[in-house]
XYZ file of C-alpha atoms in Angstrom:
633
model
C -14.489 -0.673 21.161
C -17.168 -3.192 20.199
C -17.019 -6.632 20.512
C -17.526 -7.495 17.051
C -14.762 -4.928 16.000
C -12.638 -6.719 18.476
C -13.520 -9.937 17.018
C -12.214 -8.480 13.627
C -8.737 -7.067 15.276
C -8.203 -10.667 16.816
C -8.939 -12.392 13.454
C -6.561 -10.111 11.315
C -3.770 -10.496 13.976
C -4.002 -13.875 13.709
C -3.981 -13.446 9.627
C -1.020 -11.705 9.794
C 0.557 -14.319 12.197
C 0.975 -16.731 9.344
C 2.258 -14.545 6.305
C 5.959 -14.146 7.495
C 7.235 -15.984 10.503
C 11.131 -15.247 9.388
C 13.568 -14.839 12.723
C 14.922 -11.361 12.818
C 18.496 -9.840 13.725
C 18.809 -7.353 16.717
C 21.019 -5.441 14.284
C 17.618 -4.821 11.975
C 16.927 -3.169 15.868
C 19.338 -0.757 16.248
C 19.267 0.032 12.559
C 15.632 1.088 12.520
C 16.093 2.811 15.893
C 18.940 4.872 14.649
C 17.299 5.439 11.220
C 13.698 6.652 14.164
C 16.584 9.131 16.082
C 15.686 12.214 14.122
C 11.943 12.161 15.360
C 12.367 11.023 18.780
C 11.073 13.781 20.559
C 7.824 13.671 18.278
C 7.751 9.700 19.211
C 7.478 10.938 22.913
C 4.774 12.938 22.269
C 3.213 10.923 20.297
C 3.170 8.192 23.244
C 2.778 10.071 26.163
C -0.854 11.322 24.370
C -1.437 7.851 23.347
C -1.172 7.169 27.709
C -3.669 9.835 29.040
C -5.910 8.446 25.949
C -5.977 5.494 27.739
C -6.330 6.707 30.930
C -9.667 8.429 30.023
C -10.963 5.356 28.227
C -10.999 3.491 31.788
C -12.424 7.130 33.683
C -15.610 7.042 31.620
C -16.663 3.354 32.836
C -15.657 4.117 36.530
C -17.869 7.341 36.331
C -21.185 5.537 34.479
C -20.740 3.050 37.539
C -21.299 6.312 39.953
C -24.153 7.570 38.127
C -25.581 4.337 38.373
C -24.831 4.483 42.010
C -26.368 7.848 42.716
C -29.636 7.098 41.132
C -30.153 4.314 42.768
C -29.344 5.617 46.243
C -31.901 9.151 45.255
C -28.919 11.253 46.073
C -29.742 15.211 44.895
C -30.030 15.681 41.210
C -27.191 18.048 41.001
C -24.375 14.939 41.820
C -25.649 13.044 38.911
C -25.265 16.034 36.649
C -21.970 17.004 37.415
C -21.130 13.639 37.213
C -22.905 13.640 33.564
C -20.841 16.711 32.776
C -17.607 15.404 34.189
C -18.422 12.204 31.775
C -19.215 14.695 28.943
C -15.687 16.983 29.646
C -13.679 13.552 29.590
C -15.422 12.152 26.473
C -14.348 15.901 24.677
C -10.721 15.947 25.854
C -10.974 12.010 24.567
C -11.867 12.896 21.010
C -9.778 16.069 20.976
C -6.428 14.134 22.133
C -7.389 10.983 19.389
C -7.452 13.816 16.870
C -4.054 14.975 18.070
C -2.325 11.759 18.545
C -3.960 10.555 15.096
C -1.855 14.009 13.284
C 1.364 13.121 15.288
C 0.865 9.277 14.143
C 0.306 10.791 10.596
C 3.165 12.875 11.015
C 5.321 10.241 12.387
C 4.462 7.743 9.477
C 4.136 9.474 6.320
C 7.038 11.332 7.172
C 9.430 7.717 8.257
C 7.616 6.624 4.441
C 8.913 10.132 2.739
C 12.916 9.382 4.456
C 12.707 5.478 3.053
C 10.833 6.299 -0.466
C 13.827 9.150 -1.128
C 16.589 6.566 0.575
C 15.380 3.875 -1.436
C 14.621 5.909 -4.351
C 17.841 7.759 -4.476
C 19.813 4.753 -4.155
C 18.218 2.891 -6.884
C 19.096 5.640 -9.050
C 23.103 5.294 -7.904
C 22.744 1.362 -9.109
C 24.483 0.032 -12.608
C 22.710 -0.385 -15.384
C 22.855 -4.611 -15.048
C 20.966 -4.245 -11.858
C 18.187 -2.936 -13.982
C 18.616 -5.396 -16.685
C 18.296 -8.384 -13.832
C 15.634 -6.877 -11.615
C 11.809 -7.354 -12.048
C 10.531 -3.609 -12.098
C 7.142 -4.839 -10.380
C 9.519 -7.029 -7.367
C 11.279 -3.051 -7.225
C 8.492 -0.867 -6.824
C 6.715 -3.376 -4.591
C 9.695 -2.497 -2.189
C 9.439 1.381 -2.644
C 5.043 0.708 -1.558
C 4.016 -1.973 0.042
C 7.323 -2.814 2.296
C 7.623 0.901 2.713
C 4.425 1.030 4.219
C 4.437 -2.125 6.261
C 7.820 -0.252 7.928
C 5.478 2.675 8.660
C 3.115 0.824 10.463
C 5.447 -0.356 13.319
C 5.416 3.812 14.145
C 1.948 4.988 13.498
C -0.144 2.274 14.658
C 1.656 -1.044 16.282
C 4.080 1.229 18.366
C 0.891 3.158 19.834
C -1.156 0.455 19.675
C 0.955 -1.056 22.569
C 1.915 1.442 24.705
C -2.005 2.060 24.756
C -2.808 -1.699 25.250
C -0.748 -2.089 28.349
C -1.765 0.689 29.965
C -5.138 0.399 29.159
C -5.190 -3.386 29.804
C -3.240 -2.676 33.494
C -6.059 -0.031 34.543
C -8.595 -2.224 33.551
C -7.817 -5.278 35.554
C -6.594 -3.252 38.468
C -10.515 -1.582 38.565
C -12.205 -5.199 37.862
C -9.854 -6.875 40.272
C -10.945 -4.312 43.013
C -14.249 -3.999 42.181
C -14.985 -8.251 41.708
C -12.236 -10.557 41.506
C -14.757 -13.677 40.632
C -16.061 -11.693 38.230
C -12.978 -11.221 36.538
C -11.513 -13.947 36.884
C -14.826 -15.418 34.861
C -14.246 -13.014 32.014
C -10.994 -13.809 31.605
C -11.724 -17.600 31.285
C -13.815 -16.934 28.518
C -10.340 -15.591 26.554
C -9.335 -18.624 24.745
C -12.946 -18.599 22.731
C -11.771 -15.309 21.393
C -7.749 -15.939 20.593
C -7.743 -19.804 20.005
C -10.391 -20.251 17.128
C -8.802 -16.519 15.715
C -5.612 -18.429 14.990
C -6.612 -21.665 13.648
C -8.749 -19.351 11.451
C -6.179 -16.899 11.051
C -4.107 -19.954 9.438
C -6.889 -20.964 7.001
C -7.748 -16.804 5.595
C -3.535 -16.360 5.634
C -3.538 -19.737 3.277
C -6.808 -17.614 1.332
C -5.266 -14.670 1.314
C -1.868 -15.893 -0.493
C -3.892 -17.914 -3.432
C -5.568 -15.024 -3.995
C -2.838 -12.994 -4.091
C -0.934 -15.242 -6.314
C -3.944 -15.159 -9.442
C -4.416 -11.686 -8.692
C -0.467 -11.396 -9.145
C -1.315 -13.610 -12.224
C -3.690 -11.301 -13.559
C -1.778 -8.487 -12.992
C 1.301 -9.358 -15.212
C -1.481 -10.565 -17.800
C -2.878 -7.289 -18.273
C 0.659 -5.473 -17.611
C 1.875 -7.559 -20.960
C -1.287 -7.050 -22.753
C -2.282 -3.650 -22.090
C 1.301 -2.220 -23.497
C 1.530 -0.975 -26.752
C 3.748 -3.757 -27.633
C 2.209 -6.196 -25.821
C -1.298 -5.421 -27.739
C -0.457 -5.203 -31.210
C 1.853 -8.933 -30.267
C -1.557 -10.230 -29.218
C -3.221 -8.442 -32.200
C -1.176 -10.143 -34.527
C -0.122 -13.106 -33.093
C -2.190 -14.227 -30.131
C -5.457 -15.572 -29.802
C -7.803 -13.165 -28.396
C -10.505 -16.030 -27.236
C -7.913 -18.028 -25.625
C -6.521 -14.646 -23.663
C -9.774 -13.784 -22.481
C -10.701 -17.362 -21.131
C -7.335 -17.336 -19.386
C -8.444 -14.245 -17.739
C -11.632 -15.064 -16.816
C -10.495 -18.397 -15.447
C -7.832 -16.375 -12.782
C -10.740 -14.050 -12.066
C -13.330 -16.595 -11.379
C -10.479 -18.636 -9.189
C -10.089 -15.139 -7.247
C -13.907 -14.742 -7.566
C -14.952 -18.179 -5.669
C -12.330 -17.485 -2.824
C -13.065 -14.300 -2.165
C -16.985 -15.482 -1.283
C -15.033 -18.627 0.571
C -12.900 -15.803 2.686
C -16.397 -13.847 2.938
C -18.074 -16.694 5.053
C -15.496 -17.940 6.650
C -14.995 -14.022 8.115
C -18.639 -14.213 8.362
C -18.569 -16.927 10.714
C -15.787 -16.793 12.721
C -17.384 -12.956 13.336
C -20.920 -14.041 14.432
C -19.420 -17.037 16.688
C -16.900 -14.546 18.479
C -20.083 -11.959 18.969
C -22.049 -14.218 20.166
C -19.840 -15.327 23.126
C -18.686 -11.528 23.703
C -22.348 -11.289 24.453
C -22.351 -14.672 26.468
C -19.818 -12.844 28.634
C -22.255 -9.354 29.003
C -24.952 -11.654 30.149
C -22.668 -13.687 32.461
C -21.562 -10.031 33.482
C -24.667 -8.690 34.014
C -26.131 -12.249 35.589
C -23.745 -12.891 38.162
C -23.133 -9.206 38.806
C -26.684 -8.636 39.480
C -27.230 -12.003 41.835
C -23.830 -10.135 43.891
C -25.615 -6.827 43.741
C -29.235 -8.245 44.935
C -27.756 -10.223 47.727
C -26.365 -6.306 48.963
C -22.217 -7.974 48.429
C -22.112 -5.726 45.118
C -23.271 -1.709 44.151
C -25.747 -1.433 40.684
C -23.108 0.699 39.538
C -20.044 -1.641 40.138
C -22.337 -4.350 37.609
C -22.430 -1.521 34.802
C -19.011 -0.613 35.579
C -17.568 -4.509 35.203
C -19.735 -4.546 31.747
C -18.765 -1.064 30.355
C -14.737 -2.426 31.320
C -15.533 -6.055 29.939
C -15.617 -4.420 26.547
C -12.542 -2.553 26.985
C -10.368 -5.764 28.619
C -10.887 -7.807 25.611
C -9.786 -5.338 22.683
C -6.291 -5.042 24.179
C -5.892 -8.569 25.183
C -6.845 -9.823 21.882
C -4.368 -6.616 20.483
C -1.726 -7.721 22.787
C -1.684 -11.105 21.903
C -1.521 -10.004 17.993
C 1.540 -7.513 18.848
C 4.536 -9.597 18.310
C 3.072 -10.555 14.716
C 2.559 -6.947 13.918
C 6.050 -5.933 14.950
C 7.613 -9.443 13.301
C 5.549 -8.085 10.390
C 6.780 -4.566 10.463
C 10.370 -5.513 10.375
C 10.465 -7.931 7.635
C 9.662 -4.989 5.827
C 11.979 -2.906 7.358
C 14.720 -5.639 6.646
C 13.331 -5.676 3.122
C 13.733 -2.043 2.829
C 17.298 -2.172 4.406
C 18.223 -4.906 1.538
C 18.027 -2.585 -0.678
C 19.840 -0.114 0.889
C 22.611 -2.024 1.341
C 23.091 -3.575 -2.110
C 26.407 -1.628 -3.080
C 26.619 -0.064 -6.527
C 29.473 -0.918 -8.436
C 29.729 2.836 -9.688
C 30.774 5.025 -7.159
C 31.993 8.472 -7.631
C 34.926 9.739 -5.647
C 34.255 12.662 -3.285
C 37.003 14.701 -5.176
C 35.728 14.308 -8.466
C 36.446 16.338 -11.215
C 34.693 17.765 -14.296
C 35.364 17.357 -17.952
C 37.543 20.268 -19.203
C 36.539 22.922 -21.209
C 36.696 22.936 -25.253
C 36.608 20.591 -27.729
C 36.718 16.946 -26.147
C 38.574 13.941 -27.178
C 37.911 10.496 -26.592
C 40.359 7.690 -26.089
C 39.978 4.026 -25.624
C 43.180 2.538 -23.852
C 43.952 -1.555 -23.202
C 40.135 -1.796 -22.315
C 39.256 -4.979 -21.382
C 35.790 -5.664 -19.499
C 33.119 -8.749 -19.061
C 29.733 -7.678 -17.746
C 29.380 -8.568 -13.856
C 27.592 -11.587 -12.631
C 24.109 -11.647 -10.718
C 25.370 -11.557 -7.139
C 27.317 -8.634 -7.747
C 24.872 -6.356 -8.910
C 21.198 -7.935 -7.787
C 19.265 -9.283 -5.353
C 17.279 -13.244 -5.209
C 13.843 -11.775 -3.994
C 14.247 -8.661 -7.214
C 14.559 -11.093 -9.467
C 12.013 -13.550 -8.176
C 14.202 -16.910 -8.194
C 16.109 -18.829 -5.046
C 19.373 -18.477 -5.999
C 21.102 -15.663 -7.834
C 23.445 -16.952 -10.958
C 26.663 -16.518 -9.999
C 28.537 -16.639 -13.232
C 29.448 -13.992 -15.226
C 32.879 -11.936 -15.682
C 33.149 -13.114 -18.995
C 35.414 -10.835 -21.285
C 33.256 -9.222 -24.269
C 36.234 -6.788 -24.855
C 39.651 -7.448 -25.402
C 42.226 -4.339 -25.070
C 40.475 -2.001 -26.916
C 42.335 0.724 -28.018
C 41.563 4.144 -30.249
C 41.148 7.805 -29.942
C 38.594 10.320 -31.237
C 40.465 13.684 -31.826
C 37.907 16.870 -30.579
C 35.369 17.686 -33.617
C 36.595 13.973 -35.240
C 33.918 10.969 -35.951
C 34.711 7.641 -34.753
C 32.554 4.670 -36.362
C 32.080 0.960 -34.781
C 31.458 -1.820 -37.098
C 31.026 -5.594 -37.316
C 28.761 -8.633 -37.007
C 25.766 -8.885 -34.118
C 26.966 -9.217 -30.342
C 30.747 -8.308 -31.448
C 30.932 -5.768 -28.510
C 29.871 -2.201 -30.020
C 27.510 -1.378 -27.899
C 29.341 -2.672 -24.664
C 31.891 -0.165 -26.342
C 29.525 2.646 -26.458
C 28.037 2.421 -22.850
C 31.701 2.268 -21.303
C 31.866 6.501 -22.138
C 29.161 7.271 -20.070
C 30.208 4.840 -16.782
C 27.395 3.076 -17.232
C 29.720 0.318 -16.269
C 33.388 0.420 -15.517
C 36.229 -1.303 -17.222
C 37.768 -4.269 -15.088
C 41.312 -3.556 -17.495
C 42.658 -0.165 -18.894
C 40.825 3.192 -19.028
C 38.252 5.147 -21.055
C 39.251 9.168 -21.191
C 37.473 12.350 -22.074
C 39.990 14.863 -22.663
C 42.503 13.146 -21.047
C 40.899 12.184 -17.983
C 39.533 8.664 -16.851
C 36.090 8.722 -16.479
C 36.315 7.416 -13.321
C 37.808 10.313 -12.168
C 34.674 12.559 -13.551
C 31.727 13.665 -11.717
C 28.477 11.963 -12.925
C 27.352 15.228 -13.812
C 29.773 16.760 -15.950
C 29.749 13.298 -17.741
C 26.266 13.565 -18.291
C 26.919 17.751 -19.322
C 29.484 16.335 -21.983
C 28.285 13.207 -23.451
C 25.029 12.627 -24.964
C 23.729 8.890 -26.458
C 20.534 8.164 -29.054
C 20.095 4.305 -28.781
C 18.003 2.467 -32.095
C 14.974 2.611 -29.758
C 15.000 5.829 -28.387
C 13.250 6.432 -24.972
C 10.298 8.634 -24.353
C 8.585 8.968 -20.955
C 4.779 8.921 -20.897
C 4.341 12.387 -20.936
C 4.310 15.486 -23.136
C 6.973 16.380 -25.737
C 8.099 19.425 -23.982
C 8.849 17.382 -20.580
C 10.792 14.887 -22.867
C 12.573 17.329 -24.146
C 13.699 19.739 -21.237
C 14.781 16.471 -19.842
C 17.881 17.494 -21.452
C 17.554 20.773 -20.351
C 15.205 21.828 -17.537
C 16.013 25.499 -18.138
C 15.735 26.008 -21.791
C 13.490 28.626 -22.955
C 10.603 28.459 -25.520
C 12.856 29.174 -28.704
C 15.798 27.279 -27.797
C 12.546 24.402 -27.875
C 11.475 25.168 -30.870
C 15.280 25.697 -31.960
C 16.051 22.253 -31.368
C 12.481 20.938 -33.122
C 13.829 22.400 -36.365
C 17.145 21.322 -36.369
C 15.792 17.623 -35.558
C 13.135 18.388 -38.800
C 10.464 18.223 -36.307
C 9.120 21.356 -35.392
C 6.475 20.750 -38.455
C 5.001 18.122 -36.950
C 4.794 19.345 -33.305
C 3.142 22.188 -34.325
C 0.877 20.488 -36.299
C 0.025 17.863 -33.261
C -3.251 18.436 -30.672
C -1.705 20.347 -28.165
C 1.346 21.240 -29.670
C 4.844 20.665 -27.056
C 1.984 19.657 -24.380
C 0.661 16.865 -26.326
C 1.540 13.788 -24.568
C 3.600 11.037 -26.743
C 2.572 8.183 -25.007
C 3.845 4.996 -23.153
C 7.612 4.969 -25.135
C 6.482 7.303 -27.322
C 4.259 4.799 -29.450
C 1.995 7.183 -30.405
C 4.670 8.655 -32.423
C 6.215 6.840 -35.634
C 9.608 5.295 -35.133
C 11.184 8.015 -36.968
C 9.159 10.638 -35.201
C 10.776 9.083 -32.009
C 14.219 9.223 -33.079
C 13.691 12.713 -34.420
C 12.803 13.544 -30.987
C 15.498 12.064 -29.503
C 17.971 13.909 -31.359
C 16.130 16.925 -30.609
C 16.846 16.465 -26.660
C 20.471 15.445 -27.767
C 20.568 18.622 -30.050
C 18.795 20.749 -26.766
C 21.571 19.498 -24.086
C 24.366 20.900 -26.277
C 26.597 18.440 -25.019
C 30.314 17.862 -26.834
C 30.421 14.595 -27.431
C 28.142 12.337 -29.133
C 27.308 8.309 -29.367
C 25.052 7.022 -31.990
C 24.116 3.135 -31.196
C 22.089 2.283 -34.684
C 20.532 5.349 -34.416
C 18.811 4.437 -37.838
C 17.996 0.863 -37.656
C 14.964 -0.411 -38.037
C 13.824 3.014 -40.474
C 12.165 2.973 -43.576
C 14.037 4.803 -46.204
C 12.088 8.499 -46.121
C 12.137 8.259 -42.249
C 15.817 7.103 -42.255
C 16.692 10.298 -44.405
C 14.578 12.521 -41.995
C 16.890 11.037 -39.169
C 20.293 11.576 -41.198
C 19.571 14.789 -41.655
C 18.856 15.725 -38.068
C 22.171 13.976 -36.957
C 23.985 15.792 -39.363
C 22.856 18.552 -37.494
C 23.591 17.236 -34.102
C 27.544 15.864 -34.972
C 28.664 19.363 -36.711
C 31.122 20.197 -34.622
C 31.015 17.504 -32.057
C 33.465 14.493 -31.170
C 31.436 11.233 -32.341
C 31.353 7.857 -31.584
C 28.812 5.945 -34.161
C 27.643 2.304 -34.449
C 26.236 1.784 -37.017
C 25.176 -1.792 -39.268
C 25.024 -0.199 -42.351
C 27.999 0.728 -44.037
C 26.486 3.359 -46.028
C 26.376 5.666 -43.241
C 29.858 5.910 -41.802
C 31.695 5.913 -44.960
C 32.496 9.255 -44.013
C 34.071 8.527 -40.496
C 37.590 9.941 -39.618
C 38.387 6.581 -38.619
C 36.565 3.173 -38.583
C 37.137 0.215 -36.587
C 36.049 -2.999 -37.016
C 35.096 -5.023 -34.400
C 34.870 -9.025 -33.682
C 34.332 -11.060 -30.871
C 35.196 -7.825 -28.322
C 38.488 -7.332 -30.242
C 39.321 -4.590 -32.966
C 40.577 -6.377 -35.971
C 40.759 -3.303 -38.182
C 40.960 0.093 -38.346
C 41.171 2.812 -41.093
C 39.383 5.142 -43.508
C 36.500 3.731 -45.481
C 39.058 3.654 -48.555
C 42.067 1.750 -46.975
C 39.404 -0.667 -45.451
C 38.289 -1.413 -48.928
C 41.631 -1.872 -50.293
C 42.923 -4.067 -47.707
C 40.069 -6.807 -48.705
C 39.676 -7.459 -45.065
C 36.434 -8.084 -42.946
C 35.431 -4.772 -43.801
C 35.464 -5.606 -47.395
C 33.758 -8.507 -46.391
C 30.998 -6.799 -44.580
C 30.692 -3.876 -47.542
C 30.274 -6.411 -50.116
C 27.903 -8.314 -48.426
C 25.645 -5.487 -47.636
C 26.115 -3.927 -51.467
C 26.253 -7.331 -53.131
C 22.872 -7.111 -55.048
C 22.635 -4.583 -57.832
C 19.374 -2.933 -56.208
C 21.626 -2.366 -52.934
C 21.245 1.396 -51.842
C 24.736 1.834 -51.864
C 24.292 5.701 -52.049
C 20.996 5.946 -50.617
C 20.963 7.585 -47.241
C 23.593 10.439 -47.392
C 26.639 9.352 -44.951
C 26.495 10.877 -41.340
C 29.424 12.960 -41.129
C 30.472 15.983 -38.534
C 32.075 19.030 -39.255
């Protein structure tokens, strides 16, 4: 290793020495060691190579010395060859065994990132629904990349890096020592020019290094907000497009003017460092060659103490940079483990059971639930603030009771924020009820398997979801095994298939980020299609229609007509005109049902209901019959 590339491994140890200097607990240890245990034995391997590696780095030098030697004293031709060729066999097996320990280090680290990404991963996907509601996506995935990999290092490279170091840096002083103890001594006095100026400077590029990273994290969210489909048409019709691009170009410019402060600073730190690694070569070469003149030193013991000078700084300078790396690697580790062991509220018991067969019914009974505060379901550094709120608990429902017979429509209605939806994400244990129980067929939900839950009970939401990618991935969603007709099946029932067929590519034509490059009613259309694809026995409707113009509304009503016949429904809806229909409608205020009945005996008891159905129908242009009711079979 070069002196200058040595310079550069001193200077971004010392960076690193300033980014995270948190204490860490010997638990964090035994965790990571145990969570290591299933690759030991390729660990060994990995560091018993990364030992003869480093014995053969100090065998070259020693050898060079003897060549040296033998030309100088005329010995036959044939000893400097086969020392040449002994050189030449060593430098081979040196390159073949990096090549190997590089694969096992590969090995070793992408697979340690493949078992955190799926732990981490997989337990995300067991968390509540209010951890995702609190967390900053960009904070998450951060933890699933960047700490993921900074936990990888500590096996592929700081690990090695060590082992190698010390061994290499033992042999190394053991030759010098024997060969010229002044000599080394000397060398090693020149140390603190390489390590002392690397952390003062490693202080000032960390301080660099985190303003930049703060505008670039700036920027970032700037173009994440603006570059949405959303986000772009907000700006379009609201925001001042002169104004967002000087904002931009401000950050940029900030990042610009330290990145060319971080350049020279690098740039001189660098030059200074190679110019006293060469200092030491001549003091090397200088002293050596006085010792070597005077007959007290060999020629080849000089090149030998130069050839090893190189090699005794890179794993000092590594050595002394260790300890951050490792401090480094398990902050992310602990990061990593944070995650982990953030309990989800929604567990499923190991004997779960699945919904039973037929027809199902669902029944509301004494539920009473407030969502759960912060600290319960999040984490401070997710959501990017020092402390996490600790209230919440708050009751939004108040001993809710009702049933939905099997095949029978249930409708939810009342003001804004009265507790519908909370209502209608309670069936699919997307939270759990802190009072009473929520049944399918008789059984508490709690009691269910996720699976069957999600087998029996389907949901379209006002704003439907799509994923970024084509309409036939959105839709086998649903079902992963459906074939081509039941597809197409499920396109025509949703009044869709028109369209699709019609589009680019047909079901591989990509909808876009949400689906925006489909009309809102195209979106719910294909919702309801997925719904209508999963064949699943019950369904909840949360405003399915709001937010539709009258043709696309009418589009949508006739597609969930299609998707309640012979179902058990649950449907929220604001406007009356669509559940008039409903076996049974509740009305609900302030988390609290404060009537129930048929459309009719709603209206005659000149309740809130009556209230809310005047309101809505008060003006003679009202479309009191405009679009057909939403009914099942």
């Amino acid at each position: 290793m070069s002196m200058e590339v040595t310079a550069w491994s001193s200077l971004h140890s010392a960076i690193n020495a300033q980014r995270d200097r948190r204490p860490f607990s010997r638990a964090t240890v035994r965790r990571i060691a145990s969570f290591a245990g299933p690759r030991r034995r390729q660990m060994y391997r990995f560091l018993l190579l990364s030992v003869v590696t480093a014995l053969l780095a100090v065998a070259t030098p020693l050898l060079a010395g003897r060549v040296v030697d033998a030309i100088v004293e005329g010995r036959e031709s044939g000893t400097v060859v086969r020392l040449a060729l002994l050189i030449a066999v060593i430098a081979v097996a040196e390159a073949g065994l990096g090549l190997v320990t590089r694969l096992l280090s590969a090995r070793l680290g992408e697979g340690l990132i493949l078992d955190l990404r799926t732990a981490v991963f997989d337990h995300v996907q067991r968390m509540p629904v209010a951890f995702f509601t609190r967390t900053r996506t960009g904070a998450l995935v951060s933890r699933l990349n960047n700490d993921v990999i900074g936990a990888q290092r500590a096996f592929s490279n700081t690990l090695s890096g060590v082992v190698s170091n010390v061994v290499t840096l033992l042999l190394t002083l053991a030759v010098m020592l024997t060969i010229s103890w002044q000599i080394t001594l000397l060398a090693l006095v020149l140390l603190p020019v390489f390590v002392v100026p690397a952390r003062r400077m490693g202080s000032r590029m960390a301080r660099l290094q985190r303003e930049a990273a703060a505008h670039n994290s700036a920027m970032s969210t700037q173009m994440t907000e603006r570059f949405s489909a959303p986000g772009a048409t907000l700006v379009k019709l609201f925001g001042r497009p002169a104004d967002e691009s000087a904002e931009f170009a401000a950050r940029a410019g900030r990042v610009r003017d330290i990145g060319i402060r971080t350049a020279m600073a690098q740039s001189t730190f660098i030059t200074a460092l190679t110019l006293v690694s060469a200092l030491a070569l001549a003091l090397v070469y200088g002293l050596g060659g006085y010792y070597a003149l005077r007959g007290s030193l060999e020629p080849g013991a000089v090149v030998t103490l130069a050839l090893l000078l190189t090699r005794l700084y890179a794993p000092l300078t590594a050595l002394a940079g260790a300890r951050v790396e490792v401090m480094s690697a398990l902050v992310s580790f602990e990061r990593v483990f944070e995650i982990l062991d953030l309990k989800p509220l929604i567990a499923e018991k190991p004997d779960a059971r699945k919904v039973p067969e037929g027809p199902v019914s669902v029944e509301f009974d004494g539920v009473s639930f407030g969502y759960p505060s912060a600290d319960k379901v999040s984490l401070a550094s997710l959501e990017e603030v020092a402390t996490l709120d600790s209230r919440g608990g708050t009751r939004v429902l108040h001993d809710v009771s009702f049933r939905a017979a099997p095949g029978r429509m249930v409708a939810l209605v009342g003001s804004s924020g009265a507790g519908k939806s909370t209502i209608a994400q309670l069936l699919p244990r997307l939270y759990d009820t802190d009072e009473g129980a929520v049944r399918l067929n008789g059984v508490d939900v709690r009691d269910l398997s996720a699976e069957s839950i999600r087998e029996t009970l389907g949901m379209v939401t006002q704003d439907g979801h799509l994923f970024h990618d084509t309409v036939r991935a959105n839709l086998l969603l649903a079902r992963p095994g459906a074939t081509e007709d039941e597809v197409w099946n499920a396109l025509r029932r949703a009044r869709l298939d028109g369209l699709v067929a019609s589009l680019p590519d047909g079901l591989d034509t990509v909808v876009g980020e949400r689906g925006y490059r489909l009309s809102g009613g195209e979106r719910q259309r294909l919702t309801i299609a997925r719904l209508l694809l999963a064949r699943q026995r019950v369904v909840i409707l949360d405003e399915a229609t709001a937010h539709l113009d009258s043709t696309s509304e009418a589009a949508v009503q006739e597609a969930l007509a299609e998707a309640l016949e012979g179902r058990t429904a649950v449907v929220i809806a604001h406007r009356l005109s669509t559940v008039r229909a409903a076996d049974l409608i509740l009305v609900v205020e302030e988390g609290r049902v404060v009537e129930r009945g048929t459309h009719d005996e709603l209206l005659a008891a000149g309740g809130r209901y009556e209230e809310l159905y005047r309101t809505q129908f008060a003006s003679p242009d009202a479309p009191e019959d405009r679009p057909e009711p939403v009914r099942s079979a």
